[in-house]
CSV table of C-alpha atoms in Angstrom, one decimal:
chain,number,residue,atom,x,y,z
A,1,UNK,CA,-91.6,34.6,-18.2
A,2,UNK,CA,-93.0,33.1,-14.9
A,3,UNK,CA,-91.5,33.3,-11.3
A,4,UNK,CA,-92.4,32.2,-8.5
A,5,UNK,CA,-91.5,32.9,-4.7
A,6,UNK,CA,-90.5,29.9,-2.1
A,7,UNK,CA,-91.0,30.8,1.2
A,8,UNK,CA,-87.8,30.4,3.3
A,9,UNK,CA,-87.9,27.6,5.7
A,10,UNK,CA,-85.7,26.2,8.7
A,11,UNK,CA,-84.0,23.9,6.6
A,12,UNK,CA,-83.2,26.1,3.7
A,13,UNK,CA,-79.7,27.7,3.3
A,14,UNK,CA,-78.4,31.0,2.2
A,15,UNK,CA,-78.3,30.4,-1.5
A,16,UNK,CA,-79.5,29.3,-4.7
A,17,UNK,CA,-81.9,29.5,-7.4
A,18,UNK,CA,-84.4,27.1,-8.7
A,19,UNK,CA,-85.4,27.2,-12.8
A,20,UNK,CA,-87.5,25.5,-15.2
A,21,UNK,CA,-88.1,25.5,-18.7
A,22,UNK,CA,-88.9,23.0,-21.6
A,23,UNK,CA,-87.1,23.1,-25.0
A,24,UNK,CA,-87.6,19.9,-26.4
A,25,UNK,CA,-86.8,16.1,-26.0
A,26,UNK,CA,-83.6,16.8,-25.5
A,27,UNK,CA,-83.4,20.0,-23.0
A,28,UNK,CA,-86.5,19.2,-21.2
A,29,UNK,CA,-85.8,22.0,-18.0
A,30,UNK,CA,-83.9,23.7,-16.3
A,31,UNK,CA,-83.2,23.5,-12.2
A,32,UNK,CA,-81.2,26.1,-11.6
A,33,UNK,CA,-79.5,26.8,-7.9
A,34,UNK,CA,-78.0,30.8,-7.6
A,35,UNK,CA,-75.6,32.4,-5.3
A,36,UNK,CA,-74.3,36.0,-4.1
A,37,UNK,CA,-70.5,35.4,-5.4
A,38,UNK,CA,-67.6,36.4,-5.1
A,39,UNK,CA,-64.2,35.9,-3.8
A,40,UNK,CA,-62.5,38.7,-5.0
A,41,UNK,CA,-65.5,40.9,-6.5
A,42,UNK,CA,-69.4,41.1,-5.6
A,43,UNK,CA,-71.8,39.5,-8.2
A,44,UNK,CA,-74.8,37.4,-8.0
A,45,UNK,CA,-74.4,34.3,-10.2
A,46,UNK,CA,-76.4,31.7,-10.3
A,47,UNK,CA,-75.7,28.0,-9.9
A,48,UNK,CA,-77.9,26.2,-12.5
A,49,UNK,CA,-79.1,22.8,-13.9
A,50,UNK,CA,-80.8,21.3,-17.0
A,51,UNK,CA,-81.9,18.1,-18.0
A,52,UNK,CA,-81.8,16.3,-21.4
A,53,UNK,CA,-84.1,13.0,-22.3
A,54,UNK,CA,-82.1,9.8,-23.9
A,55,UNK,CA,-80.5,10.0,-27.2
A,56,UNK,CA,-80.8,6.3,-27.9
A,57,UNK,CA,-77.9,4.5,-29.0
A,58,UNK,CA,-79.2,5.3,-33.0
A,59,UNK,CA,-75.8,7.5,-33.9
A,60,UNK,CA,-78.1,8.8,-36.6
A,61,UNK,CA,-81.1,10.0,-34.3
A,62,UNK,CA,-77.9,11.4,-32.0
A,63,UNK,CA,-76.6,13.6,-34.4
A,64,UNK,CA,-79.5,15.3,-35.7
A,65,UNK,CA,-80.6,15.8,-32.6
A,66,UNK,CA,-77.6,17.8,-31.3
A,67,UNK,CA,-78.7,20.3,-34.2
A,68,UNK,CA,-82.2,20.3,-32.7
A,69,UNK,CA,-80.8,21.4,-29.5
A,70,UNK,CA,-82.1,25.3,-29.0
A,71,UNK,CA,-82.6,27.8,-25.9
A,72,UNK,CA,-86.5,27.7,-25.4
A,73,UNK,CA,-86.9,28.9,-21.8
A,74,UNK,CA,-91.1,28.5,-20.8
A,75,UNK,CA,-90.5,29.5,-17.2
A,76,UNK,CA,-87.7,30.4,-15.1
A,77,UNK,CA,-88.3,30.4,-10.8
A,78,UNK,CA,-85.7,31.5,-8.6
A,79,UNK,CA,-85.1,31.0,-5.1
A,80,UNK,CA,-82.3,33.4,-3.0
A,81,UNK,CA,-80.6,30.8,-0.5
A,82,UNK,CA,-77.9,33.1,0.8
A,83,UNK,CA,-80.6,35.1,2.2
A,84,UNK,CA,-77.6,37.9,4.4
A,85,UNK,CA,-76.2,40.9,3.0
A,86,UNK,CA,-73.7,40.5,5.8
A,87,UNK,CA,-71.6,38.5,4.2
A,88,UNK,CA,-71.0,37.0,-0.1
A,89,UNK,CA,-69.7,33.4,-1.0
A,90,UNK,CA,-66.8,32.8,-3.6
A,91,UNK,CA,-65.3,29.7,-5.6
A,92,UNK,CA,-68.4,28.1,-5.5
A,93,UNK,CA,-68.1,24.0,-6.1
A,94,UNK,CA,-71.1,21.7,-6.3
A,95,UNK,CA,-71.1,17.8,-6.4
A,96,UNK,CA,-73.8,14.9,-7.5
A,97,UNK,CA,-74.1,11.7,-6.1
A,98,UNK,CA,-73.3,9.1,-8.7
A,99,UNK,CA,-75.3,6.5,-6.8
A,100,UNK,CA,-78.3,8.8,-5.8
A,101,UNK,CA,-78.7,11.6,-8.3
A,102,UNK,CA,-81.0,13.6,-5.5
A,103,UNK,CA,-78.1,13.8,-3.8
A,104,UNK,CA,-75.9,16.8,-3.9
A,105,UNK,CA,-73.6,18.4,-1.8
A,106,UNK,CA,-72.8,22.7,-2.4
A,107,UNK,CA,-69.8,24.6,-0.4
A,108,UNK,CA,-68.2,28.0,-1.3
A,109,UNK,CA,-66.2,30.9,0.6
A,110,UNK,CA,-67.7,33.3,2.9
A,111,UNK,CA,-66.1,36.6,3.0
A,112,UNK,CA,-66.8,39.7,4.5
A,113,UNK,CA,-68.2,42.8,2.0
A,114,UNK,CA,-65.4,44.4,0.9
A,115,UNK,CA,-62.7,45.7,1.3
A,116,UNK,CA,-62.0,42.6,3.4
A,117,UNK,CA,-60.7,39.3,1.8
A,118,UNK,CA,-60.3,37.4,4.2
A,119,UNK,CA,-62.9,34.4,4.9
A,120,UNK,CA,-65.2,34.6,7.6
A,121,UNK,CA,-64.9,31.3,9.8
A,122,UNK,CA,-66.1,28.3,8.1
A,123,UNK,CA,-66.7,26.9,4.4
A,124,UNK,CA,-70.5,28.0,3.5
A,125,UNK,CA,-71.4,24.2,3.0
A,126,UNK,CA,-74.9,23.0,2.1
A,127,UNK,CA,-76.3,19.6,0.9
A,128,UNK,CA,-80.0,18.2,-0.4
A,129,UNK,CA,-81.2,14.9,-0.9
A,130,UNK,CA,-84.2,15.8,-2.9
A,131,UNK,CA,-82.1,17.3,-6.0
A,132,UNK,CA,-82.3,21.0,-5.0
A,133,UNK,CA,-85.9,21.4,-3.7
A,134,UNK,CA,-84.6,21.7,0.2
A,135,UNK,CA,-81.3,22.3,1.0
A,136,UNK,CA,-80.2,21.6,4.7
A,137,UNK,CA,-77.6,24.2,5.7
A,138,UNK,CA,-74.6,22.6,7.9
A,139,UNK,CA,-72.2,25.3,8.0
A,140,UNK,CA,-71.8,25.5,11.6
A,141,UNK,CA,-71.1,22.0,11.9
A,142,UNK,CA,-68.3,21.3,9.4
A,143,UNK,CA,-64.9,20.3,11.6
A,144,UNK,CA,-62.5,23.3,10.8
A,145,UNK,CA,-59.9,21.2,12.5
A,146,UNK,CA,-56.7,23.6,14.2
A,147,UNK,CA,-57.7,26.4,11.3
A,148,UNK,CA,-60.2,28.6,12.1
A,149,UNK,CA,-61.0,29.5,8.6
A,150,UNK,CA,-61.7,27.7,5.2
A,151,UNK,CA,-60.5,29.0,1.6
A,152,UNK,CA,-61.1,27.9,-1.7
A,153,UNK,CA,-62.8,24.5,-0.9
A,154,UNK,CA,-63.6,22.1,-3.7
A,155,UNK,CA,-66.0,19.1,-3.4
A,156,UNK,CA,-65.9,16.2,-5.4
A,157,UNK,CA,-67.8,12.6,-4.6
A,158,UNK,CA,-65.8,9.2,-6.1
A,159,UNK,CA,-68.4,6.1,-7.3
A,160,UNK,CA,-69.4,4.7,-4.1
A,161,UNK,CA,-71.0,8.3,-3.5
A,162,UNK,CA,-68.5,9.3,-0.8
A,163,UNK,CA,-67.9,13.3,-0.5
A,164,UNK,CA,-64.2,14.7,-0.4
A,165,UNK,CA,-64.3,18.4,0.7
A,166,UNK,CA,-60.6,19.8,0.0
A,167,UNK,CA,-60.1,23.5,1.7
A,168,UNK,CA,-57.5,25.8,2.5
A,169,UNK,CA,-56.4,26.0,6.4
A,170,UNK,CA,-56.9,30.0,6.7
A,171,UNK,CA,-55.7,31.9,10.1
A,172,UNK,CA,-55.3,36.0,10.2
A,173,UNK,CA,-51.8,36.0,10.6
A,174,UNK,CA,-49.5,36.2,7.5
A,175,UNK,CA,-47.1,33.8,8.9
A,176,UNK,CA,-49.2,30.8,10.2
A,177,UNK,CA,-51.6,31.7,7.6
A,178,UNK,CA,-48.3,30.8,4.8
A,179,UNK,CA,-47.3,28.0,6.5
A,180,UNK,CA,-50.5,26.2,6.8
A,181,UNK,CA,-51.6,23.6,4.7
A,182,UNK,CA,-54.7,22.0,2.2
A,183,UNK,CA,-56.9,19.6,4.5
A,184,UNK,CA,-59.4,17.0,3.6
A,185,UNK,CA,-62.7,15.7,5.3
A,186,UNK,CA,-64.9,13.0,3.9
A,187,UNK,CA,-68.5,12.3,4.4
A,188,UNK,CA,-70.4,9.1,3.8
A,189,UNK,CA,-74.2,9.9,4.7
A,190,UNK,CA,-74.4,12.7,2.0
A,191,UNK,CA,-73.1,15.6,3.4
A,192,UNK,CA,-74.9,15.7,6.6
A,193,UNK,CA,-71.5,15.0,8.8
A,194,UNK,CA,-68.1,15.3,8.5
A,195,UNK,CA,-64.9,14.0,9.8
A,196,UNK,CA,-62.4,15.4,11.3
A,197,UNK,CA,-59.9,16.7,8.6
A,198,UNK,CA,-56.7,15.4,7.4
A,199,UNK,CA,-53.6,17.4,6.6
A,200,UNK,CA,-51.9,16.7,3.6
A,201,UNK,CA,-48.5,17.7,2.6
A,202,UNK,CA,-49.3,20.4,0.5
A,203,UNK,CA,-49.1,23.6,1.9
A,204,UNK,CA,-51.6,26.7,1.2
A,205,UNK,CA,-52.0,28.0,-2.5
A,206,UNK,CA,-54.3,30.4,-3.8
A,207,UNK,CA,-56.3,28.1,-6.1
A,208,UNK,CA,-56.9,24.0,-4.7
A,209,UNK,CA,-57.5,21.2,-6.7
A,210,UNK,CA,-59.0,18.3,-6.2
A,211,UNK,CA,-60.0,14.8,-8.1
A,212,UNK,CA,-61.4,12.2,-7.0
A,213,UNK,CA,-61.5,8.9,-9.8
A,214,UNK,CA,-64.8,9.1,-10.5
A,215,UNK,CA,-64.9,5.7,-12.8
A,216,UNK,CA,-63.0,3.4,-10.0
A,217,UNK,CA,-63.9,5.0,-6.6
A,218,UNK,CA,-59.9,4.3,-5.7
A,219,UNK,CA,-59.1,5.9,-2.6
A,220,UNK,CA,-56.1,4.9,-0.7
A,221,UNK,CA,-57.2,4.5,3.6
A,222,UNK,CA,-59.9,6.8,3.0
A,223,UNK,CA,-57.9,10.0,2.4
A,224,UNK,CA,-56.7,9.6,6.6
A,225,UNK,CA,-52.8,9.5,5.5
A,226,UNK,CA,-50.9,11.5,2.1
A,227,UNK,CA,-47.7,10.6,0.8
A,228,UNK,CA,-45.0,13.9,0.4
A,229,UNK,CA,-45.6,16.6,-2.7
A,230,UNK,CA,-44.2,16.1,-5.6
A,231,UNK,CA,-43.6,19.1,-8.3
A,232,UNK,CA,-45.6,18.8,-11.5
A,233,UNK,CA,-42.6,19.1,-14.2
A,234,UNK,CA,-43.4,21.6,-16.9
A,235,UNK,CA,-43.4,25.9,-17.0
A,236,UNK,CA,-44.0,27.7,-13.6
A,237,UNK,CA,-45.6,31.1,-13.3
A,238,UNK,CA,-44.6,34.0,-11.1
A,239,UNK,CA,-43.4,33.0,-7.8
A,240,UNK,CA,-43.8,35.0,-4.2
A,241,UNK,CA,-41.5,33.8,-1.4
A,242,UNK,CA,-41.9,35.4,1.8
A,243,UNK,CA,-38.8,34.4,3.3
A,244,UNK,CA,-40.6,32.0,5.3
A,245,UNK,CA,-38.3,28.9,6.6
A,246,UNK,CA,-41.2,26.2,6.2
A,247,UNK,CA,-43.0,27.0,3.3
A,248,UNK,CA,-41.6,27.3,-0.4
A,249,UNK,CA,-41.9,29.9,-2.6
A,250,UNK,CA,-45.4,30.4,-3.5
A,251,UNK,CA,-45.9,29.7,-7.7
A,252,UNK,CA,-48.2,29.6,-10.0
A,253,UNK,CA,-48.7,27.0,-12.4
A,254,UNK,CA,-50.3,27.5,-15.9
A,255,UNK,CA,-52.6,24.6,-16.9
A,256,UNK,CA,-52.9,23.2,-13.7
A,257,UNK,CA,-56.1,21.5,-14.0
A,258,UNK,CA,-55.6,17.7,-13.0
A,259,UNK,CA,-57.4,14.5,-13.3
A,260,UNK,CA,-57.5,11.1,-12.1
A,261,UNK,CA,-59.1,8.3,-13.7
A,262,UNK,CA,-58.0,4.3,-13.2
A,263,UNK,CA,-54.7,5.0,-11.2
A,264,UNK,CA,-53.7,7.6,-14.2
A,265,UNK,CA,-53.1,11.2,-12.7
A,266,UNK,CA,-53.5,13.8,-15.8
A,267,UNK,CA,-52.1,17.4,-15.8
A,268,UNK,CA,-52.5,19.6,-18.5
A,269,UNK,CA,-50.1,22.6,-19.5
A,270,UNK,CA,-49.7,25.8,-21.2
A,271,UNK,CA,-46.8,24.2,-23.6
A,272,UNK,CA,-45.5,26.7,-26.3
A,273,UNK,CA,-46.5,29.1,-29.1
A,274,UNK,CA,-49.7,28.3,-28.3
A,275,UNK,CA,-50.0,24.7,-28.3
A,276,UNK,CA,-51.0,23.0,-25.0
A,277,UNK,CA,-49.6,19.9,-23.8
A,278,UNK,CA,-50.8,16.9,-22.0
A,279,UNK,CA,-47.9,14.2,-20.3
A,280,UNK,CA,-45.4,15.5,-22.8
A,281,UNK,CA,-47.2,15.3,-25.6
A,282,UNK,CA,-48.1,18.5,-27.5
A,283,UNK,CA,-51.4,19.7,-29.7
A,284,UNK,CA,-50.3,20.3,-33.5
A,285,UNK,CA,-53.2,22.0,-34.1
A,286,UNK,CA,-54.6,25.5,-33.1
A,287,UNK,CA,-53.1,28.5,-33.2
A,288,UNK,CA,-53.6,32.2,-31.1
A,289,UNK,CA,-52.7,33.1,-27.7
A,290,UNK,CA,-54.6,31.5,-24.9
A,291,UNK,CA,-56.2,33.0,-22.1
A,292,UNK,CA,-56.2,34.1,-19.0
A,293,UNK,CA,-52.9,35.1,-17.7
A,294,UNK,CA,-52.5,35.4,-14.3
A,295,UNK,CA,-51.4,38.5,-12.4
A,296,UNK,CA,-48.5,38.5,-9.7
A,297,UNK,CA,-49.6,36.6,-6.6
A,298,UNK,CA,-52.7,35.9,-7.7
A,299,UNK,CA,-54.4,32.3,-9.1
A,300,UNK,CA,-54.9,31.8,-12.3
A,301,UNK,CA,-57.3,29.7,-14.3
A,302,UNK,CA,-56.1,26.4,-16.0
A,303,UNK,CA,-54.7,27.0,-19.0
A,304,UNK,CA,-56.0,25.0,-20.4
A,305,UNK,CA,-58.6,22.3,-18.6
A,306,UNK,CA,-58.8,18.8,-19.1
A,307,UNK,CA,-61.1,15.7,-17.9
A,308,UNK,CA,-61.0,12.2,-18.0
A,309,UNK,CA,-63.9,10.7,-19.6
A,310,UNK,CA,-64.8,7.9,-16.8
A,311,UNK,CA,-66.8,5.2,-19.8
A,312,UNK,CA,-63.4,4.6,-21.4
A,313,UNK,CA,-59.6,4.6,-20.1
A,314,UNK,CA,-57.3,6.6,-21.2
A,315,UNK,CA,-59.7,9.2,-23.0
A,316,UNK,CA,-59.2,12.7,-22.3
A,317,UNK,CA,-60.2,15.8,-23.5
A,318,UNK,CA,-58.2,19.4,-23.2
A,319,UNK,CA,-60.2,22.5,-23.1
A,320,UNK,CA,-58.1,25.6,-24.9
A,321,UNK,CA,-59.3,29.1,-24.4
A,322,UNK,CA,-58.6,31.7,-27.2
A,323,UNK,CA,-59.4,34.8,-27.9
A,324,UNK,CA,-63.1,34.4,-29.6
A,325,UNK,CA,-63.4,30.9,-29.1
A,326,UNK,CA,-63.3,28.1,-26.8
A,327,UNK,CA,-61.2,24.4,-28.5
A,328,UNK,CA,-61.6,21.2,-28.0
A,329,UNK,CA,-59.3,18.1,-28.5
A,330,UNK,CA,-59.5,14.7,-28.1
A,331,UNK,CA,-57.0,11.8,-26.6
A,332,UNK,CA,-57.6,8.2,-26.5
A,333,UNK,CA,-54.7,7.0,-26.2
A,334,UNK,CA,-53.6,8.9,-22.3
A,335,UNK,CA,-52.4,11.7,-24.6
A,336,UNK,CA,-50.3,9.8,-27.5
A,337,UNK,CA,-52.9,11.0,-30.3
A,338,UNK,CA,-55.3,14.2,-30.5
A,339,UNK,CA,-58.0,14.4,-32.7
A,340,UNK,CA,-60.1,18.0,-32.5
A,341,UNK,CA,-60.4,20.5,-32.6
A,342,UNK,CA,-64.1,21.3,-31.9
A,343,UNK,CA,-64.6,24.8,-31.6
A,344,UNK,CA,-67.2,26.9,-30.2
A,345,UNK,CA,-67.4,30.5,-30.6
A,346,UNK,CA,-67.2,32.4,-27.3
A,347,UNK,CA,-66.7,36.1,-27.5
A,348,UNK,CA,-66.4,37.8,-24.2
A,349,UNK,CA,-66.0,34.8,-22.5
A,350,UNK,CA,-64.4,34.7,-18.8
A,351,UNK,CA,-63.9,31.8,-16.5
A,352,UNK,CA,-64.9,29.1,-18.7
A,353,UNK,CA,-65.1,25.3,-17.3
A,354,UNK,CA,-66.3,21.8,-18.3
A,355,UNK,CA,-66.1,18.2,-17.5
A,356,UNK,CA,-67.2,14.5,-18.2
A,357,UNK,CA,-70.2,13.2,-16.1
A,358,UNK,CA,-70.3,9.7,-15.2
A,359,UNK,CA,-71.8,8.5,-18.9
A,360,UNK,CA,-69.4,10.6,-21.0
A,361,UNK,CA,-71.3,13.3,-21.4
A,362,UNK,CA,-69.3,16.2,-21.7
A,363,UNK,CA,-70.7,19.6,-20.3
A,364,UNK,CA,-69.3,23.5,-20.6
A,365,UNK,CA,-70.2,26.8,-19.1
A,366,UNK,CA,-68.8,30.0,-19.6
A,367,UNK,CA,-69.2,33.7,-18.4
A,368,UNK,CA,-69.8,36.4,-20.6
A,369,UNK,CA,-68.8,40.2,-19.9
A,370,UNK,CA,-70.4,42.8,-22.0
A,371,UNK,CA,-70.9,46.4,-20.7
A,372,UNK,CA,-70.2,45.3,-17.0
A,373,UNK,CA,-72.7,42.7,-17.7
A,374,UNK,CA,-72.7,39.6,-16.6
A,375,UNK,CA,-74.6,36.1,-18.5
A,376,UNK,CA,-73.8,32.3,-18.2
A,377,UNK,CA,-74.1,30.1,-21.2
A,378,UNK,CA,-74.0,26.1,-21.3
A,379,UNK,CA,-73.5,23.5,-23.7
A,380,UNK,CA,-73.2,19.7,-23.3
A,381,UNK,CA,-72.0,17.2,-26.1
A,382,UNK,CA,-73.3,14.2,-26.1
A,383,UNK,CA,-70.1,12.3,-28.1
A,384,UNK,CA,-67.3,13.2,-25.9
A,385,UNK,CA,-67.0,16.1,-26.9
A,386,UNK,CA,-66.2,15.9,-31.0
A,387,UNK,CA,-69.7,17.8,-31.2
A,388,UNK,CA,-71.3,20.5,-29.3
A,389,UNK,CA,-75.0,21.4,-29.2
A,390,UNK,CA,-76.0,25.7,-29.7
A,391,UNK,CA,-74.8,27.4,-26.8
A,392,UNK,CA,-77.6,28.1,-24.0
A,393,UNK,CA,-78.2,31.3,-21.8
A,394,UNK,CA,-79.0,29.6,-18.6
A,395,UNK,CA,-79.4,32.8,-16.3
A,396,UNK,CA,-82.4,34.6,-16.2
A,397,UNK,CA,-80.9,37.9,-15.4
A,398,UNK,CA,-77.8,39.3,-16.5
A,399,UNK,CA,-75.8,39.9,-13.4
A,400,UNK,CA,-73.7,42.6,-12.8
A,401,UNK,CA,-69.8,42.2,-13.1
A,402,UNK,CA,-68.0,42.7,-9.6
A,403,UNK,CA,-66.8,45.5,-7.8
A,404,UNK,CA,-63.2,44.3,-7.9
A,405,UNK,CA,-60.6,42.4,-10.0
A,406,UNK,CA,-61.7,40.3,-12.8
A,407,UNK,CA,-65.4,39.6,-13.5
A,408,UNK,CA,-67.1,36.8,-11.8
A,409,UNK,CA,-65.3,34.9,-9.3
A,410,UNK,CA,-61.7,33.1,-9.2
A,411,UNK,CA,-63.8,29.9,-10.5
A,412,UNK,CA,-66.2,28.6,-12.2
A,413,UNK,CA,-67.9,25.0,-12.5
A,414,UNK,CA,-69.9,22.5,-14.0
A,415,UNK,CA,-71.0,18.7,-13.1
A,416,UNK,CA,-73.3,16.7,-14.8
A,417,UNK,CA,-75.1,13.0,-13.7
A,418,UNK,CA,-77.3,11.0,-16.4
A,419,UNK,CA,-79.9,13.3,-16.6
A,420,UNK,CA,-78.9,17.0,-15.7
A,421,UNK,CA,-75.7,20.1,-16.1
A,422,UNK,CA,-75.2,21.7,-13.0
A,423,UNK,CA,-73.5,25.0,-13.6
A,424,UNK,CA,-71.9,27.2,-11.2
């Protein structure tokens, strides 16, 4: 296995790894982009990327080559961006420029080693325009608006390659830091500047969401003004209230992953005995507890995930974590009929995550703990997600798990353009 050393420059930031290999016409390389995570635990886990060559439109050539599709890693070169042992990034997010594939934009937490949770000042936020070769670190410029912290941001970009950078308003005390709220800055040259945030309605939670419509680019008056909240319907998780007057009581919502495409706002749930729901609609099949549960106070993952395929209306696709496995399902009809499950065999698999790219190519990543061990493994289907290709290891290195709560971080992500997965 190769490596090779880049030489830190001005313009580089504190993170990320670079990869390469060649499986065949398919997987052609890997670019791969690694971090020091973690939110609630220490672990170094890389963000990474791989490229696959055009299937054609022959649905003959497509399938076989899915079965082709194997983990043949030539060389692998790595590149530490964080570059400080002062301080370790958490809920890691990374978004692609539809309209300029070079074009990406990173951000992610900063904390403090532990014991301390608490963020340190602003989102770690980082963008290139040369698809991961230079990074241009603008950490210190991002507008932090009345908060002086940022929590749990999440990055998306809609079709006209505008950035949306959603993040928590953070402050030291437990009273302002309740009662403050999710804000939202936009920026239109890349990721290079910002503008000044708006507040929206919602007030602080432990794990934001964001969606932008990738497939129109609808945005009502740029994200400058937000209508009031309004309470998903469906089964709530534990709830803190802190007797505050202004905020409500702090909940958790199982299966909270949302999505947006062509003035359609999807929310998947947990549902019952084990069959998740989409818009009131239930999946028949499947059967087995799904995971993770979420501990008092503290943010769960989506149980389960779902993404709108932007190439067709209406299509969806649920994500359902079990025990061993990882299922997939199917709706074309904005959830009135499922067809699925595809399954993928996943034991020891934490913080699992996928999502359409702007072609309908569906990618997944997942985490795997093994002997306080950490690996990441990929997969993309290539026919919206009724078939997967063989799972791929896409670290390097097995990382190890973090020094506290569960392994890896609070989240984990994966975006994909024409031609590459990015995996975080």
């Amino acid at each position: 296995m190769a490596r090779t050393t880049m030489s830190p420059g001005s313009h580089w930031p504190r993170t990320s790894t670079l990869r390469g290999c060649r499986t065949n016409r398919l997987l052609r390389m890997f670019l791969l982009f690694g971090q020091t995570l973690i939110g609630l635990s220490v672990l170094s886990t890389p963000l990474q990327a791989f490229a696959f060559g055009s299937l054609g439109t022959n649905s003959a050539v497509r399938s076989s080559s899915l079965r082709l599709l194997e983990p043949r890693a030539l060389s692998i070169h790595e590149m530490n961006m964080t570059r400080s042992t002062a301080s370790r990034e958490g809920q890691p997010v990374v978004a692609i420029n539809p309209t300029n594939p070079d074009n990406s934009v990173f951000v992610s937490t900063r904390f403090y080693p532990l014991p301390e949770l608490e963020p340190v000042g602003g989102c770690f936020l980082t963008y290139t325009l040369d698809r991961g070769t230079t990074w241009n670190n603008v950490t210190v410029d991002f507008p932090l608006g009345a908060t002086p912290k940022c929590g749990e941001p999440q990055v998306f970009v809609d079709a006209n390659g505008t950035f949306y950078l959603l993040n928590n308003q953070v402050f030291s005390d437990l009273e302002d830091n309740i009662a403050a709220h999710l804000q939202l800055s936009k920026s239109i040259d890349g990721g290079k500047t910002w503008s000044v945030p708006s507040v929206t309605a919602l007030h602080m939670q432990g794990a934001t969401k964001l969606r932008v419509d990738v497939a129109t680019g609808k945005v009502s008056d740029g994200g400058k003004t937000w209508a009031a909240f309004n309470q998903i319907p469906g089964p709530m998780d534990v709830c803190l209230d802190y007797q505050i007057p202004d905020p409500p009581p702090i909940c958790g919502f199982p299966g909270r992953s949302i999505v947006v495409h062509d003035s359609t706002l999807a929310s998947a749930a947990e549902g019952s005995k084990g069959h998740p729901e989409i818009r009131g609609n239930f999946v028949a099949n499947g059967t087995g507890p799904m995971l993770a549960k979420s501990g008092i106070g503290l943010p769960s993952d989506p149980t389960p995930w779902v993404s709108a395929d932007p190439t067709s209306t209406g299509r969806f696709a649920l994500m359902v974590p079990r025990d061993f496995t990882l299922e997939f399902y199917i709706i074309d009809t904005a959830g009135e009929r499922f067809t699925g499950p595809a399954v993928i065999q996943t034991p020891n698999a934490q913080r699992p995550a996928f999502d359409f790219g702007p072609n309908g190519l569906l990618g997944v990543m997942w985490r795997t703990n093994s002997s306080s061990i950490l690996d990441v493994s990929s997969t993309v289907s290539f026919d919206s997600g009724r078939n997967f290709a063989a799972p791929i290891k896409v670290t390097a290195q097995p990382q190890p798990v973090g020094q506290n709560g569960q392994p890896g971080d609070r989240a984990s992500f994966v975006s994909l353009t024409h031609t590459f997965a990015y995996v975080v």
